[in-house]
Coordinates of C-alpha atoms and ligand atoms in Angstrom, one line a residue:
M1 CA 22.0 -0.5 15.2
E2 CA 24.0 2.2 13.1
N3 CA 22.4 4.6 10.8
N4 CA 26.4 5.5 10.1
N5 CA 26.7 4.0 6.6
L6 CA 23.5 5.7 5.3
D7 CA 25.5 8.3 2.5
W8 CA 22.3 11.6 3.7
D9 CA 22.6 13.1 0.5
N10 CA 22.3 10.2 -2.0
L11 CA 20.0 8.3 -0.4
G12 CA 17.2 7.1 -3.4
F13 CA 13.3 6.3 -2.2
G14 CA 14.3 2.5 -1.1
Y15 CA 14.0 0.3 2.5
H16 CA 16.4 0.3 5.0
K17 CA 15.6 -0.8 8.5
T18 CA 15.3 0.5 11.0
P19 CA 16.2 -0.5 14.6
A20 CA 12.1 -0.1 16.1
R21 CA 8.0 -0.9 15.4
F22 CA 4.8 -0.6 16.2
V23 CA 2.4 -3.7 16.8
A24 CA -0.7 -3.7 17.7
N25 CA -2.9 -6.5 16.6
Y26 CA -6.9 -6.5 16.5
K27 CA -9.1 -10.3 17.6
N28 CA -12.0 -11.1 19.8
G29 CA -13.4 -7.4 18.2
E30 CA -11.4 -5.1 19.7
W31 CA -7.3 -3.7 19.5
E32 CA -4.7 -4.2 21.2
N33 CA -2.9 -1.4 22.9
G34 CA 0.0 -2.9 21.6
G35 CA 3.9 -1.1 21.7
L36 CA 7.2 -1.6 19.4
T37 CA 9.2 -4.4 18.6
E38 CA 12.6 -4.7 17.1
D39 CA 11.5 -8.0 15.3
D40 CA 10.7 -6.9 11.4
T41 CA 8.7 -9.5 10.2
I42 CA 6.1 -11.3 10.3
V43 CA 4.9 -14.7 10.4
L44 CA 1.3 -15.9 9.0
S45 CA -0.9 -18.5 8.2
E46 CA -0.9 -19.5 4.3
C47 CA -4.5 -18.7 4.3
A48 CA -4.5 -14.9 5.8
G49 CA -6.9 -12.8 4.9
V50 CA -4.4 -10.2 3.3
L51 CA -2.9 -13.3 0.8
Q52 CA -5.9 -14.7 -0.3
Y53 CA -8.4 -12.0 -1.1
A54 CA -5.4 -8.2 -0.9
Q55 CA -6.9 -6.9 2.3
T56 CA -3.9 -4.3 3.1
I57 CA -4.7 -0.5 3.6
F58 CA -1.4 2.2 4.5
E59 CA -0.3 5.4 4.8
G60 CA 2.8 7.5 3.7
L61 CA 4.1 10.7 6.1
K62 CA 7.7 11.9 6.6
A63 CA 9.3 12.8 9.5
Y64 CA 11.9 15.8 9.2
R65 CA 14.2 17.5 10.9
T66 CA 14.1 20.9 10.9
E67 CA 16.8 23.9 10.6
D68 CA 16.3 24.2 14.4
G69 CA 16.9 20.8 14.6
R70 CA 13.5 18.8 16.6
I71 CA 12.4 16.5 14.3
V72 CA 8.5 17.0 13.3
T73 CA 5.5 15.7 11.4
F74 CA 3.2 16.9 9.4
R75 CA -0.4 17.0 9.5
P76 CA -0.1 13.1 10.7
D77 CA -3.8 13.1 12.0
L78 CA -5.0 13.7 8.4
N79 CA -2.8 10.0 8.1
G80 CA -5.0 9.4 10.4
E81 CA -8.7 10.0 9.8
R82 CA -6.9 9.0 6.0
L83 CA -7.0 5.2 7.3
E84 CA -10.0 5.3 9.3
N85 CA -12.0 5.9 5.2
S86 CA -10.0 3.6 4.1
A87 CA -10.5 0.7 6.2
K88 CA -14.5 1.9 6.7
R89 CA -14.2 0.8 2.4
L90 CA -12.7 -2.4 2.8
E91 CA -14.6 -4.1 6.3
M92 CA -11.9 -4.1 8.5
P93 CA -11.8 -2.2 12.1
V94 CA -11.4 1.2 12.8
F95 CA -7.5 1.9 14.1
P96 CA -8.5 5.2 16.2
K97 CA -7.0 8.0 15.1
E98 CA -5.6 9.1 18.5
K99 CA -4.1 6.2 18.9
F100 CA -2.7 6.0 14.6
V101 CA -0.8 9.5 15.6
E102 CA 0.8 8.3 19.1
A103 CA 2.3 5.6 17.2
V104 CA 3.5 7.2 15.0
V105 CA 5.7 9.8 17.4
E106 CA 6.8 6.4 19.2
T107 CA 7.9 4.6 16.7
V108 CA 10.3 8.0 15.4
K109 CA 11.3 9.2 18.4
A110 CA 13.4 5.0 18.7
N111 CA 14.4 6.1 15.3
A112 CA 15.3 8.8 15.9
D113 CA 18.5 8.7 14.3
F114 CA 17.8 8.0 11.6
V115 CA 16.3 10.5 10.4
P116 CA 18.1 12.6 8.1
P117 CA 20.1 15.4 9.0
Y118 CA 18.2 19.7 8.2
G119 CA 19.5 20.3 4.5
S120 CA 20.2 17.1 2.7
G121 CA 17.1 17.0 1.2
A122 CA 16.6 13.3 3.0
T123 CA 13.8 12.5 6.1
L124 CA 12.5 10.2 7.8
Y125 CA 10.1 8.1 5.5
I126 CA 6.7 6.8 7.7
R127 CA 4.7 3.7 6.7
P128 CA 1.8 3.2 8.8
Y129 CA -0.8 -0.1 7.3
M130 CA -3.5 -2.7 8.5
F131 CA -4.3 -6.1 6.8
G132 CA -6.0 -9.0 7.7
S133 CA -4.3 -12.0 9.7
N134 CA -6.5 -14.6 10.3
P135 CA -7.4 -17.8 7.8
V136 CA -9.8 -16.5 5.6
I137 CA -11.2 -18.9 2.5
G138 CA -14.5 -17.6 1.5
V139 CA -14.3 -14.5 -0.3
K140 CA -15.6 -12.3 3.6
P141 CA -13.4 -9.5 6.0
A142 CA -11.4 -10.6 7.9
D143 CA -11.4 -11.2 12.2
E144 CA -8.0 -10.2 13.3
Y145 CA -5.6 -7.3 11.7
Q146 CA -2.3 -6.6 12.4
F147 CA -1.8 -2.7 12.5
R148 CA 2.6 -1.8 12.0
V149 CA 4.5 1.6 11.8
F150 CA 7.4 0.9 10.4
T151 CA 10.0 3.3 9.0
T152 CA 12.5 4.1 6.5
P153 CA 15.0 6.5 5.4
V154 CA 14.5 8.3 2.4
G155 CA 15.8 10.3 -0.5
P156 CA 13.4 11.6 -3.5
Y157 CA 10.6 9.4 -5.1
F158 CA 11.5 10.1 -8.6
K159 CA 15.4 10.0 -10.0
G160 CA 17.4 13.1 -11.1
G161 CA 15.4 15.5 -7.7
V162 CA 13.5 18.5 -9.4
K163 CA 14.5 17.4 -12.9
P164 CA 10.4 18.3 -15.1
L165 CA 9.8 14.3 -15.6
T166 CA 8.2 12.6 -18.8
I167 CA 4.7 11.1 -18.2
C168 CA 2.1 9.7 -20.5
V169 CA -1.7 9.0 -20.4
S170 CA -2.0 5.4 -19.3
D171 CA -4.2 2.3 -21.9
F172 CA -4.5 1.8 -18.5
D173 CA -7.1 2.1 -15.6
R174 CA -6.2 2.9 -12.3
A175 CA -10.0 3.3 -10.1
A176 CA -13.4 2.6 -11.7
P177 CA -16.5 4.4 -10.9
H178 CA -17.7 4.1 -6.4
G179 CA -14.3 1.7 -6.7
T180 CA -11.6 1.9 -4.0
G181 CA -9.4 4.7 -6.6
H182 CA -10.1 7.4 -3.1
I183 CA -9.0 5.1 -0.8
K184 CA -5.2 3.5 -0.1
A185 CA -5.6 0.3 -0.8
G186 CA -2.5 -2.0 -1.6
L187 CA -5.0 -3.1 -4.5
N188 CA -5.0 0.0 -6.1
Y189 CA -1.1 0.4 -6.4
A190 CA -0.7 -3.7 -7.2
M191 CA -3.7 -2.9 -10.3
S192 CA -1.3 0.1 -11.4
L193 CA 2.2 -2.7 -11.0
H194 CA 1.5 -3.7 -15.1
A195 CA 0.9 0.4 -15.9
I196 CA 3.8 1.5 -14.4
V197 CA 6.4 -1.2 -15.7
T198 CA 5.4 -0.8 -19.6
A199 CA 5.6 3.4 -18.9
H200 CA 8.9 2.8 -18.0
K201 CA 10.1 0.0 -20.6
N202 CA 8.5 3.4 -23.4
G203 CA 10.7 5.3 -20.9
Y204 CA 8.4 7.0 -20.2
D205 CA 8.6 8.6 -15.2
E206 CA 4.8 8.4 -14.7
N207 CA 1.4 7.5 -16.0
M208 CA -1.4 10.4 -16.3
Y209 CA -4.6 8.4 -15.5
L210 CA -7.8 9.5 -16.9
D211 CA -10.7 8.7 -15.7
A212 CA -11.8 5.1 -16.6
A213 CA -15.6 6.0 -17.5
T214 CA -14.8 8.3 -20.8
R215 CA -11.2 9.2 -20.8
T216 CA -10.9 12.4 -21.2
K217 CA -11.1 14.2 -17.6
V218 CA -7.9 13.4 -15.7
E219 CA -7.1 11.7 -12.9
E220 CA -3.4 11.1 -11.0
T221 CA -0.5 8.5 -11.3
G222 CA 0.4 6.1 -9.7
G223 CA 0.7 7.9 -6.2
A224 CA 0.4 11.1 -6.7
N225 CA -2.6 14.4 -7.5
F226 CA -1.5 16.8 -9.8
L227 CA -1.2 20.7 -9.5
F228 CA -1.1 22.5 -13.0
V229 CA -0.8 26.2 -13.5
T230 CA -2.5 28.4 -15.5
K231 CA -0.5 31.0 -18.3
D232 CA -2.0 33.8 -15.7
N233 CA -1.1 32.2 -12.3
K234 CA -4.1 30.5 -11.0
I235 CA -3.7 27.0 -9.9
V236 CA -5.9 24.2 -11.9
I237 CA -6.3 20.9 -8.9
P238 CA -8.5 18.1 -11.0
K239 CA -11.4 17.2 -8.9
S240 CA -12.7 13.4 -9.1
D241 CA -14.8 10.5 -6.0
S242 CA -12.5 8.4 -7.3
I243 CA -8.6 10.5 -6.3
L244 CA -6.9 10.1 -3.7
P245 CA -7.0 12.8 -1.4
S246 CA -4.0 13.8 -1.1
I247 CA -2.6 15.7 2.1
T248 CA 0.3 17.4 0.1
R249 CA -2.5 18.3 -2.8
R250 CA -5.2 19.3 0.3
S251 CA -2.3 21.4 1.6
L252 CA -1.1 23.8 -0.9
V253 CA -4.2 25.2 -2.1
T254 CA -3.8 25.9 1.6
V255 CA -0.2 27.1 1.0
A256 CA -1.5 28.7 -2.8
K257 CA -4.9 30.8 -1.9
D258 CA -2.8 31.8 2.5
Y259 CA 0.8 32.4 1.5
L260 CA 1.5 33.2 -1.7
G261 CA -2.4 34.9 -2.8
L262 CA -3.1 32.3 -5.1
E263 CA -6.0 31.3 -6.7
V264 CA -7.1 27.9 -7.2
E265 CA -9.4 26.5 -9.2
E266 CA -10.7 22.4 -8.0
R267 CA -12.9 20.8 -10.9
E268 CA -12.8 18.2 -13.8
V269 CA -10.4 18.9 -15.6
L270 CA -10.6 17.9 -19.5
F271 CA -7.4 16.6 -21.0
T272 CA -8.3 18.3 -23.9
E273 CA -7.6 21.7 -22.3
V274 CA -3.7 20.3 -20.9
K275 CA -2.4 21.7 -23.4
E276 CA -3.7 25.2 -22.3
F277 CA -1.4 25.2 -18.5
A278 CA 1.7 26.9 -17.9
E279 CA 3.4 24.4 -15.8
C280 CA 2.8 21.2 -14.7
G281 CA 3.6 19.0 -11.1
L282 CA 2.6 15.4 -9.2
C283 CA 2.4 16.7 -5.3
G284 CA 1.9 13.5 -2.7
T285 CA 4.3 13.2 0.3
A286 CA 6.9 11.0 -1.6
A287 CA 6.9 13.3 -4.9
V288 CA 6.6 16.3 -3.1
I289 CA 5.8 18.8 -6.3
S290 CA 7.6 17.0 -8.5
P291 CA 7.2 19.6 -11.9
V292 CA 6.6 17.8 -15.0
G293 CA 7.6 18.2 -17.9
K294 CA 6.2 16.7 -21.0
I295 CA 3.0 14.5 -21.1
V296 CA 2.3 11.8 -24.4
D297 CA -0.4 11.2 -25.4
H298 CA 0.3 7.8 -28.3
G299 CA 3.0 9.6 -29.8
E300 CA 1.8 13.1 -28.9
E301 CA 3.1 15.4 -27.4
I302 CA 2.3 18.2 -25.1
C303 CA 5.5 20.3 -23.5
L304 CA 4.9 22.6 -20.9
P305 CA 6.7 25.8 -20.9
S306 CA 8.0 25.9 -18.3
G307 CA 10.7 23.1 -19.6
M308 CA 12.8 20.6 -19.3
T309 CA 15.7 22.0 -17.1
E310 CA 13.5 23.9 -14.3
M311 CA 10.5 23.6 -12.0
G312 CA 8.7 26.8 -13.6
P313 CA 8.3 30.2 -11.5
I314 CA 4.6 28.6 -10.3
T315 CA 5.4 25.6 -9.0
K316 CA 8.3 26.2 -7.1
K317 CA 7.1 28.9 -5.2
L318 CA 4.9 26.5 -3.4
Y319 CA 8.0 24.0 -3.4
E320 CA 9.3 26.5 -1.7
T321 CA 7.0 28.0 0.5
L322 CA 5.2 23.8 1.3
T323 CA 9.1 22.7 2.7
G324 CA 10.0 25.9 4.9
I325 CA 6.9 24.9 6.2
Q326 CA 8.3 21.4 7.2
M327 CA 11.2 22.4 7.6
G328 CA 11.4 24.7 10.6
R329 CA 11.3 28.0 8.3
I330 CA 8.5 29.6 7.2
E331 CA 5.4 29.2 10.0
A332 CA 2.7 26.5 9.8
P333 CA -1.3 26.8 9.6
E334 CA -2.3 26.1 13.9
G335 CA -2.4 22.4 13.6
W336 CA 0.2 21.2 11.0
I337 CA 3.7 20.7 12.3
K338 CA 3.3 18.4 15.4
V339 CA 6.7 17.9 17.4
I340 CA 8.2 14.8 18.0
E341 CA 11.5 16.2 20.5
Ligands
LIG401 N1 -2.9 9.4 -4.6 C1 -1.8 8.2 -4.5 C2 -2.3 7.6 -5.7 C3 -1.0 7.6 -4.3 O1 0.0 7.1 -3.3 C4 -0.6 9.4 -3.2 C5 0.4 8.9 -2.4 O2 0.0 9.2 -0.6 C6 -0.9 10.8 -3.6 C7 -1.6 10.5 -4.6 C8 -0.6 11.6 -2.3 O3 -0.9 12.0 -0.8 P1 -0.4 12.6 0.2 O4 -0.1 13.9 -0.2 O5 -1.3 12.1 1.3 O6 1.1 11.7 0.8
LIG402 C1 3.2 7.8 -0.5 O1 3.1 9.4 -1.1 O2 3.4 7.9 0.9 C2 2.8 7.5 -1.5 O3 1.9 6.1 -0.1 C3 3.4 7.0 -2.5 C4 3.9 5.7 -3.2 C5 4.1 6.0 -4.8 C6 5.7 5.8 -2.2

């Protein structure tokens, strides 16, 4: 398969089939070794657990082309660990994180021609996932599962790249207390589809979800965690048991403290505090750090002082340091970069 019809500089966040994917099956209580295949299709029973009761979990990470031409991934061990936690919560067998990293490396190597060039702004998105595959009709976990990894070259998640976003406070909840908001389960995203379609119809780029119990605290968006900057340059990050523990956000905490010397507070954030902040960003693998310029709560506008034309200065420093680490321009903390080739 050739990659020469791809326009790296203008790629959106979409699916482009690449040559190879990894597949491993779980049957009779154990995982087979698994391996690469060219077959991008899946044939399933009409009654497969994933189709009936949404028993599916996934991960998202990226492979980057560095300035000196290597291919690397960023902290894949943490994605492997999070997939283990997601599996436990949905009564699925754990796919061991060491094997997860091996499968990611193998898949990226086999699709190396599809890792976009350094400087293009595009990357190779990696999507590991796992689902219940045998027939299940009573409500119970499946007995058989499939773990897969595919890749797709992607550009920015939000159209317009780093242009500040306008988001709205959603009337819908994404995750319940003691529910599944803290794991990466397909069901959380199915929940958010009506909310995101509604937000787009109303002219917003994304939703801000509040905590379902009191609707007073900031949680996250459909696909990224929040990061705020105070007027005295402190980083504030919402803490909640019902948001996804973003690897980007956890890495930004280290970047802020150890590389930029900033103070970081991880705590509950009341929505009423948001109008006091100087900058706001959405952080995640797909979002990287996407700046937010305006937050609208039922017609009431909060305009962040960083404005609607560019990233705020602290958000920009965080963005440049993080992407510098990922693309090999800045030395990474030990263990953060997994060199593929
Ligand atoms: N929150 C949600 C709901 C997400 O889907 C994602 C994306 O993975 C994130 C946060 C960011 O997590 P990470 O930085 O690990 O990609
Ligand atoms: C990611 O950032 O990897 C995600 O899974 C988020 C999704 C909205 C694309």
